[in-house]
PDB file of C-alpha atoms in Angstrom:
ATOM      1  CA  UNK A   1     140.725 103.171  76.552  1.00  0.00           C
ATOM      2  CA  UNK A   2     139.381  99.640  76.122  1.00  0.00           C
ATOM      3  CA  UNK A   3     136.990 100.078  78.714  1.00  0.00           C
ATOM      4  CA  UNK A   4     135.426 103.715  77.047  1.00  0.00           C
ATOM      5  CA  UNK A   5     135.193 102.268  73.563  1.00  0.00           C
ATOM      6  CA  UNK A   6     133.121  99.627  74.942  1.00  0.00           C
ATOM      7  CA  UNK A   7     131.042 101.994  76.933  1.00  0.00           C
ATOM      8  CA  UNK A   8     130.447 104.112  73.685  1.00  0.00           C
ATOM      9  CA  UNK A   9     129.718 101.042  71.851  1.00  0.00           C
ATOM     10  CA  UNK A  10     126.789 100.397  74.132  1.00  0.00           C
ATOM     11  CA  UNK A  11     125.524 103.565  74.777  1.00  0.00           C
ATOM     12  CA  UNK A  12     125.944 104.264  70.469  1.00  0.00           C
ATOM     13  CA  UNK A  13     124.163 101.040  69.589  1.00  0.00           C
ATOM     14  CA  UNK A  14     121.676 101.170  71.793  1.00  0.00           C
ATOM     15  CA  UNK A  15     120.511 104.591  71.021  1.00  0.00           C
ATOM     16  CA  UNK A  16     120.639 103.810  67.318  1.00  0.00           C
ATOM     17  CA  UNK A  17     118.646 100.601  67.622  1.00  0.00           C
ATOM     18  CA  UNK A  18     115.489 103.005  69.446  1.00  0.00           C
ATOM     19  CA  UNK A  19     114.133 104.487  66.556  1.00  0.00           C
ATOM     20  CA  UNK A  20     114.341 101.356  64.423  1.00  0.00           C
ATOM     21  CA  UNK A  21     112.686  99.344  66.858  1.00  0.00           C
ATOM     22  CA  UNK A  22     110.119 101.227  67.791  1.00  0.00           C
ATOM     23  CA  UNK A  23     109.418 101.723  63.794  1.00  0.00           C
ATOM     24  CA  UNK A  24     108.581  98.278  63.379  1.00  0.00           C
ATOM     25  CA  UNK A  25     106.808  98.138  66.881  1.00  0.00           C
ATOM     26  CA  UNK A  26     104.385 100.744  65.586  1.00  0.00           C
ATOM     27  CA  UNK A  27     104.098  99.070  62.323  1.00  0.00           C
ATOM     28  CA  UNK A  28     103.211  95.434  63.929  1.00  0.00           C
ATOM     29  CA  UNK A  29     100.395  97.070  66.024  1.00  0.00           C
ATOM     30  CA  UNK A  30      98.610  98.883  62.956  1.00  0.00           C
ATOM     31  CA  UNK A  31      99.388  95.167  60.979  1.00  0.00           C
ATOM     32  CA  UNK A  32      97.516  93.798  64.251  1.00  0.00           C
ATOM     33  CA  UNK A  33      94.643  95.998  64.404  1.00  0.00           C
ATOM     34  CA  UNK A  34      94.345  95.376  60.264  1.00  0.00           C
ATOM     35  CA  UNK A  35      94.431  91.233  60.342  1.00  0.00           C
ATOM     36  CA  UNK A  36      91.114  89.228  60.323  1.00  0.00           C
ATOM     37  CA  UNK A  37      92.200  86.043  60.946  1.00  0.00           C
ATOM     38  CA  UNK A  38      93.295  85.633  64.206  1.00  0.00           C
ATOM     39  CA  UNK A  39      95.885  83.254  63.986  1.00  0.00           C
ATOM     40  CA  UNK A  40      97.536  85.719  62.194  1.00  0.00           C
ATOM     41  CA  UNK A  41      96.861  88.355  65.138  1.00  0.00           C
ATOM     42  CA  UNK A  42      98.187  86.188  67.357  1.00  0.00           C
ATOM     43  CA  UNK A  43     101.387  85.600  65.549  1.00  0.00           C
ATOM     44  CA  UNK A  44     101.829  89.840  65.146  1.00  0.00           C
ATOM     45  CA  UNK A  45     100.835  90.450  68.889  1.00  0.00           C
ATOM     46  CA  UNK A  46     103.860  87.753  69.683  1.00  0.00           C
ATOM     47  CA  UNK A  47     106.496  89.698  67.283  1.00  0.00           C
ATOM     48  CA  UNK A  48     105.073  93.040  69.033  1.00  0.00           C
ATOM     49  CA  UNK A  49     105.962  91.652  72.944  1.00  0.00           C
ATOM     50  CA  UNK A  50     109.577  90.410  71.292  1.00  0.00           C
ATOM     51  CA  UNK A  51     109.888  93.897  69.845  1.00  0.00           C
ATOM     52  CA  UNK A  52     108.977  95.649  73.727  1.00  0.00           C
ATOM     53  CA  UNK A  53     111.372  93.374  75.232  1.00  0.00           C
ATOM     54  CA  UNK A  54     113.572  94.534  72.877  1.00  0.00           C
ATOM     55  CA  UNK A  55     113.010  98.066  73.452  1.00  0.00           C
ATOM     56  CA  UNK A  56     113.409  97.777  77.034  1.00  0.00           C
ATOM     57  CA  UNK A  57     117.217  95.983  76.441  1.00  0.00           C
ATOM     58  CA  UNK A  58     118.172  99.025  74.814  1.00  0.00           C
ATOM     59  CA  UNK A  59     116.971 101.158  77.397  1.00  0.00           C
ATOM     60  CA  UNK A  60     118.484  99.057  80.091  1.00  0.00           C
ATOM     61  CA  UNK A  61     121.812  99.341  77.873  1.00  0.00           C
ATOM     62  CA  UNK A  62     122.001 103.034  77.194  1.00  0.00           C
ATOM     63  CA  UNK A  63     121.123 103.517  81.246  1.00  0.00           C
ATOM     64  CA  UNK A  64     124.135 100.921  81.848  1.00  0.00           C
ATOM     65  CA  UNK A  65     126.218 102.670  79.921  1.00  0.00           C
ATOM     66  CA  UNK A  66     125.422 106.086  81.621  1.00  0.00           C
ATOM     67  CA  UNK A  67     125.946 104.122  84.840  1.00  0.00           C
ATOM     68  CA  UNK A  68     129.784 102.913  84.322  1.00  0.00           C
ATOM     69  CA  UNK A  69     130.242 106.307  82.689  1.00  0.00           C
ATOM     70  CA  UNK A  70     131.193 109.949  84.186  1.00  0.00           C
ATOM     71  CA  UNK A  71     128.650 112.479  85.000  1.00  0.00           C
ATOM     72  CA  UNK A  72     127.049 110.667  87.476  1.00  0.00           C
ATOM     73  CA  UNK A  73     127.759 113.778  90.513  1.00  0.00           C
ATOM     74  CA  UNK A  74     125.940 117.271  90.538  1.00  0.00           C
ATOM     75  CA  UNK A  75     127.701 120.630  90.514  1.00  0.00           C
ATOM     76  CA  UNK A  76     125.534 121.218  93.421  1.00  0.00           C
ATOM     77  CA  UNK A  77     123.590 119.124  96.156  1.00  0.00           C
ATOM     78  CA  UNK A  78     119.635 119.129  95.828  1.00  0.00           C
ATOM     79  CA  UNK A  79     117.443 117.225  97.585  1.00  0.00           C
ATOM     80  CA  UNK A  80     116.520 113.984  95.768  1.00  0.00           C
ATOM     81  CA  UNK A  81     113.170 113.361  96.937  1.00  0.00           C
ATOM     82  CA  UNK A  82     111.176 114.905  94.398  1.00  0.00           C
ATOM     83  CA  UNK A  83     112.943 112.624  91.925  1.00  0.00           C
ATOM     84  CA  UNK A  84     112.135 109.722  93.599  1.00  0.00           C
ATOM     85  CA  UNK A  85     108.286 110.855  93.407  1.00  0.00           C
ATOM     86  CA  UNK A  86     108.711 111.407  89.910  1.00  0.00           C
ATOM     87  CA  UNK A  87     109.633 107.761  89.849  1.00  0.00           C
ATOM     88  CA  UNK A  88     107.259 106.274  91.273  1.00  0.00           C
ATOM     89  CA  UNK A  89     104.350 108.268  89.670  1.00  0.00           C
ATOM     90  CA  UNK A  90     105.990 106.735  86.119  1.00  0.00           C
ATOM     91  CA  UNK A  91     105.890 103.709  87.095  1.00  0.00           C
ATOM     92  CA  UNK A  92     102.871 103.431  89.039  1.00  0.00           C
ATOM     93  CA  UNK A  93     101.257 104.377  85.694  1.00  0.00           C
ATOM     94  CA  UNK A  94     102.487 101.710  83.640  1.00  0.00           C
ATOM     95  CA  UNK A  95     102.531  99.010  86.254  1.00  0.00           C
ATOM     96  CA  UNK A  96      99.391  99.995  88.131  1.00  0.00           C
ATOM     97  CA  UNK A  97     101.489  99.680  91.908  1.00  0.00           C
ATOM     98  CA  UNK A  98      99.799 102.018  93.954  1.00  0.00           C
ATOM     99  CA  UNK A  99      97.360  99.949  95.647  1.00  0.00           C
ATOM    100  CA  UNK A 100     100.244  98.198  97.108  1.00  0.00           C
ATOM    101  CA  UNK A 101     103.016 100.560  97.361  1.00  0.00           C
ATOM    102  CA  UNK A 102     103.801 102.455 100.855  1.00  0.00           C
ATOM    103  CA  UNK A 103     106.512 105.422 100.767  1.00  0.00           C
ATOM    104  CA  UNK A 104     108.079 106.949 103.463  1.00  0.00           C
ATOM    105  CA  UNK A 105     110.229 109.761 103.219  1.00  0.00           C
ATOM    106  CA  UNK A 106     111.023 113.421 104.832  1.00  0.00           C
ATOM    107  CA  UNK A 107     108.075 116.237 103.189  1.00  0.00           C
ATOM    108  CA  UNK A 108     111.064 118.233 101.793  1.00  0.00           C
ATOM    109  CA  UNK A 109     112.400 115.182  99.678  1.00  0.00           C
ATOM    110  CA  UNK A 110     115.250 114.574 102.354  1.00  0.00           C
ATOM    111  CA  UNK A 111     118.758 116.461 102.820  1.00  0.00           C
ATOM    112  CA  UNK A 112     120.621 117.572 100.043  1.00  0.00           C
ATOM    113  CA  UNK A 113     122.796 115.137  97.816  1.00  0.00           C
ATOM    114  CA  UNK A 114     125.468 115.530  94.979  1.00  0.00           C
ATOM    115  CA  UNK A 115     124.285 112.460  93.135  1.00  0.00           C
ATOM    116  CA  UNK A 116     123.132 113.656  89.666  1.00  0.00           C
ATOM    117  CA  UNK A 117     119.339 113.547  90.042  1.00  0.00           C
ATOM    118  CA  UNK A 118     119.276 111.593  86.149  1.00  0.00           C
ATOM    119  CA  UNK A 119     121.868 109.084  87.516  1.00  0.00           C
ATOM    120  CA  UNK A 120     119.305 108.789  90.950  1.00  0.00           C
ATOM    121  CA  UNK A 121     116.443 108.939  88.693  1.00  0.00           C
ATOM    122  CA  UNK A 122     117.570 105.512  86.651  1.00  0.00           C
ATOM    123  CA  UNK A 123     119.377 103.746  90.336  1.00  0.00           C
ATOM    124  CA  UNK A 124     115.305 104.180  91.655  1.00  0.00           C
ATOM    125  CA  UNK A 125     113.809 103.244  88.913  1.00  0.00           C
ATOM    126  CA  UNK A 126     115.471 100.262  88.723  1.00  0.00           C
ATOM    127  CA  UNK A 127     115.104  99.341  92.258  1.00  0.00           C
ATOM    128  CA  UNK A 128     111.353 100.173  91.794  1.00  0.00           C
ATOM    129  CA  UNK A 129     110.927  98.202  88.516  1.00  0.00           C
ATOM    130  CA  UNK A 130     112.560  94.893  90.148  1.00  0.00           C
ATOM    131  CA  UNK A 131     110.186  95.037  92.982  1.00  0.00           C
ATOM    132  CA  UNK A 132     107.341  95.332  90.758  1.00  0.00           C
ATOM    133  CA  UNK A 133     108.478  93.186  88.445  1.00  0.00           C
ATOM    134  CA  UNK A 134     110.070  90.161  90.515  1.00  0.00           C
ATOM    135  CA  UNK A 135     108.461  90.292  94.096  1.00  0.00           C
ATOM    136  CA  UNK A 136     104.885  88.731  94.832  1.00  0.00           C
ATOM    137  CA  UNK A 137     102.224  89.525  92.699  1.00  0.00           C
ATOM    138  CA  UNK A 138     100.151  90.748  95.321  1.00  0.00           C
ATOM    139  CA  UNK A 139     102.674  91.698  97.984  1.00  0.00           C
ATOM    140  CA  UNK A 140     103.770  94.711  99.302  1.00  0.00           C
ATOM    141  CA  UNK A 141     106.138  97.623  97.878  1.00  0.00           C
ATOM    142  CA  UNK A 142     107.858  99.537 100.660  1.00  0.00           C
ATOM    143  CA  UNK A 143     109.949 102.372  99.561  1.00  0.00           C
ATOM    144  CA  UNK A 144     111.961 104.799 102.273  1.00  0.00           C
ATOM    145  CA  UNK A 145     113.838 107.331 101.386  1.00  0.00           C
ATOM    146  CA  UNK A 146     115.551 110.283 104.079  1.00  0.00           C
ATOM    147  CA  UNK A 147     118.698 111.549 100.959  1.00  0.00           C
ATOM    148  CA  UNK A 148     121.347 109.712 102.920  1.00  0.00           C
ATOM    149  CA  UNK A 149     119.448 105.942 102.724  1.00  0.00           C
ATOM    150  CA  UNK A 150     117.304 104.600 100.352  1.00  0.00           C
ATOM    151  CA  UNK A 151     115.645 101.393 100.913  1.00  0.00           C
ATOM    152  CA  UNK A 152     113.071  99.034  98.380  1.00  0.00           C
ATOM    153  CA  UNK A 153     111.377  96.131  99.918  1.00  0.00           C
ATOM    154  CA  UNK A 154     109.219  93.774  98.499  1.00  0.00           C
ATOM    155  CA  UNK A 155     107.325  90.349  99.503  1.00  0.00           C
ATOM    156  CA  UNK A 156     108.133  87.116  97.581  1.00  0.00           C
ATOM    157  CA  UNK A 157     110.174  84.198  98.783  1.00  0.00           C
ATOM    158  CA  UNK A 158     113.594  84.647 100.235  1.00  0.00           C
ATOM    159  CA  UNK A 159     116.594  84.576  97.705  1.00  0.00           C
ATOM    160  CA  UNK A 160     118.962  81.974  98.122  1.00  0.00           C
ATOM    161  CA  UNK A 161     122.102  83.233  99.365  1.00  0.00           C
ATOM    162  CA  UNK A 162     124.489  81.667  95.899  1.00  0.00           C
ATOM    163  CA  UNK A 163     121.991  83.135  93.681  1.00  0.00           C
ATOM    164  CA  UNK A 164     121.737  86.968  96.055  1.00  0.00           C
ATOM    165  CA  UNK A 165     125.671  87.389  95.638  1.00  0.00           C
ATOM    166  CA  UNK A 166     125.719  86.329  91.551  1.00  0.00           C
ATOM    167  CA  UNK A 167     122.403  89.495  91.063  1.00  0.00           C
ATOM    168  CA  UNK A 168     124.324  92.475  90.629  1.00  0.00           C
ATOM    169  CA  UNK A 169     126.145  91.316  88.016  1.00  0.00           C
ATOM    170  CA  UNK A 170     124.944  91.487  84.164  1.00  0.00           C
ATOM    171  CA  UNK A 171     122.297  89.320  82.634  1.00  0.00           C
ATOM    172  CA  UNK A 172     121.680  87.324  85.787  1.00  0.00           C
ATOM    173  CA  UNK A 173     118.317  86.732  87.274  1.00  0.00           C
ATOM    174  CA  UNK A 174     116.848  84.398  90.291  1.00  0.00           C
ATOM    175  CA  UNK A 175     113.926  82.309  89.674  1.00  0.00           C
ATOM    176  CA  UNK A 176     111.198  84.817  88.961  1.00  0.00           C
ATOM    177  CA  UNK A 177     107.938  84.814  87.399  1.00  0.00           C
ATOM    178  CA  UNK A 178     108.201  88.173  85.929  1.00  0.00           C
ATOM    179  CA  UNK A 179     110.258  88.799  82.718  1.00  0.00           C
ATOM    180  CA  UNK A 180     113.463  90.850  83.022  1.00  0.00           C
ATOM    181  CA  UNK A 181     116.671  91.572  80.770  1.00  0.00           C
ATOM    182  CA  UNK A 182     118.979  91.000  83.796  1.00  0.00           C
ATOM    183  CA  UNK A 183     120.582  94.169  84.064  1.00  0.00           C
ATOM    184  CA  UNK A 184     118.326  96.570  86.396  1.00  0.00           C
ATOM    185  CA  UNK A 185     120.550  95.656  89.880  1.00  0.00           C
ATOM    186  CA  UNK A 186     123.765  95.586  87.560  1.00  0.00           C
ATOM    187  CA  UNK A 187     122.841  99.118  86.653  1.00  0.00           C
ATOM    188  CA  UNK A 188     121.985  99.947  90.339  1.00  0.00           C
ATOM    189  CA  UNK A 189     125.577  98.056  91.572  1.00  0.00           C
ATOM    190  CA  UNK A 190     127.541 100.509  88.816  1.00  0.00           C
ATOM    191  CA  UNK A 191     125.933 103.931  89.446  1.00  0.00           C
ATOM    192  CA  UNK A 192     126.838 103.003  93.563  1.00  0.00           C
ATOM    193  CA  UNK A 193     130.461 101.671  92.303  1.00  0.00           C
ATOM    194  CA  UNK A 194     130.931 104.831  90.448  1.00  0.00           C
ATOM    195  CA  UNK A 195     130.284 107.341  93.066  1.00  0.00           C
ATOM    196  CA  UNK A 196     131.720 105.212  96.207  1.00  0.00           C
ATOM    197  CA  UNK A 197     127.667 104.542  97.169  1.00  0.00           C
ATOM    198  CA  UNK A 198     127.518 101.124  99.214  1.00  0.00           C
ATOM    199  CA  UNK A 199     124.946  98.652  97.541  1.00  0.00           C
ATOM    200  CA  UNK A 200     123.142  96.236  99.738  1.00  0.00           C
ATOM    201  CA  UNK A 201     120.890  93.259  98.829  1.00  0.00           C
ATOM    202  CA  UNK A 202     119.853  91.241 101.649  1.00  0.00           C
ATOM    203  CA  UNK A 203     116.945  88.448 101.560  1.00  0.00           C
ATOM    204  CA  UNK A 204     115.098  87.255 103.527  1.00  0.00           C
ATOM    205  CA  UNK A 205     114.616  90.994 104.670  1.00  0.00           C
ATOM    206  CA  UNK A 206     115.961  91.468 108.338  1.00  0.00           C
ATOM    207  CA  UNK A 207     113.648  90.277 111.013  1.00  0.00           C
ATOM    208  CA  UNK A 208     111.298  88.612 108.362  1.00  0.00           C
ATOM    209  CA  UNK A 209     111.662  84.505 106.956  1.00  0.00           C
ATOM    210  CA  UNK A 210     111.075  85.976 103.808  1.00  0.00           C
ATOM    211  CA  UNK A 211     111.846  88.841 101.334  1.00  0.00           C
ATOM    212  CA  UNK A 212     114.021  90.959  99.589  1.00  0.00           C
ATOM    213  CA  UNK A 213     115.610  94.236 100.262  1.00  0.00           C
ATOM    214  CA  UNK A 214     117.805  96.741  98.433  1.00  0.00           C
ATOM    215  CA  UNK A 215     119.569  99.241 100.091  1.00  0.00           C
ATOM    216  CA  UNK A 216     121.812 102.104  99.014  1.00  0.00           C
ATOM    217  CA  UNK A 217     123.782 104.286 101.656  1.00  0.00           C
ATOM    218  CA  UNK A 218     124.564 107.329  98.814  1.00  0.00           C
ATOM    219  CA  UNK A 219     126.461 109.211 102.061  1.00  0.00           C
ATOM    220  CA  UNK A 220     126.788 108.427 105.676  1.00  0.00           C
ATOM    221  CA  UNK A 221     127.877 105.166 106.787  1.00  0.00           C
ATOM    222  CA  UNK A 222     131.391 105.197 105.963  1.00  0.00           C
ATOM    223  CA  UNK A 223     130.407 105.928 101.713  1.00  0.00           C
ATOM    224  CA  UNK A 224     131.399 109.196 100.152  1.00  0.00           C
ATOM    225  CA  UNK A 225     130.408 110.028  96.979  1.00  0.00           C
ATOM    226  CA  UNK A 226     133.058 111.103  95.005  1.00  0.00           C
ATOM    227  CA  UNK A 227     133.481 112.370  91.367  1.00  0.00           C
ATOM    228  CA  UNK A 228     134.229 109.882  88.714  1.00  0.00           C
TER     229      UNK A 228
END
């Protein structure tokens, strides 16, 4: 009982602090767009990145809350490929990725699956985002996807082994030069723990000095997924 309230805290809050938020976002960037001086437009284009960051904590709560939730199996098994796709696409047009992401999965979107394409839909995203976000600025995205396995792997430095075991849990981050709220592989870790998926983070990335990679076996390979 302790555990729901606290879920429906989160997920309550969170959605009630959207509309505010993005109220006053909207409002700083007309006040930005208005000001002369630009010390002053400096000052308002700070407030309006702390009011984004913002944004994006609620999101990442509302999708954590879905995460240690129910709901997160289909009545029936689809294919979860043209989710992924989906995915990407959104992301690749706020993050500009293309140039430098490589994808590799079945034409048909892979064999069917019983993960609830929304709960996939956030577990990608976040996997995406973090390799965007957190690998080298330049370096490679590699996604691979066949419905049983899906894989992200980015370049960047390898991630010592104390810090790789301590980033599925909430608000923690390795040393990164992007910005983060600490909660996209704690999101991915609960959607997997909810559904008997088997979460994987290994760096450097096998057969490489460097690296990180993120794997999730949603079926085969000893995990079942299983209604919560």
């Amino acid at each position: 009982g302790a555990l729901e309230a606290e879920r429906s805290f989160t997920a309550n809050s969170a959605h009630e602090l959207r509309t505010p938020i993005a109220a006053a976002l909207a409002q700083t960037q007309r006040l930005t767009a208005e000001l002369d001086d630009e010390a002053a437009r400096a000052r308002a284009r700070a407030i309006a990145a702390s009011l984004r960051r913002l944004s994006g904590l609620s999101e990442k709560l509302l999708q954590l809350a879905k995460a240690e939730g129910g709901g997160l199996v289909a009545e029936r098994p689809a294919p979860l490929g043209p989710v992924l796709r989906l995915v990407i696409e959104e992301i690749d047009r706020r993050r500009d990725i293309a140039d430098r992401l490589i994808v590799e999965m079945p034409e048909g979107g892979g064999a069917p699956c019983d993960l609830d394409p929304d709960a996939f839909a956030i577990l990608a995203r976040n996997l995406v985002e973090n390799a965007a976000i957190h690998g080298a600025e330049e370096g490679r995205i590699v996604v691979r996807f066949d419905g049983r396995v899906l894989e992200v792997e980015n370049d960047g430095p390898a991630v010592a082994p104390e810090v790789l075991t301590r980033l599925g849990r909430r608000f923690e981050r390795g040393v990164t030069r992007g910005e983060g709220s600490g909660l996209g592989l704690a999101i991915v870790a609960a959607i997997c723990r909810g559904v008997g998926a088997r979460f994987e983070m290994l760096s450097p990335v096998p057969g490489r000095g460097d690296g990180f990679l993120a794997r999730v076996h949603l079926a085969g390979g000893g995990a079942k997924l299983t209604r919560s």
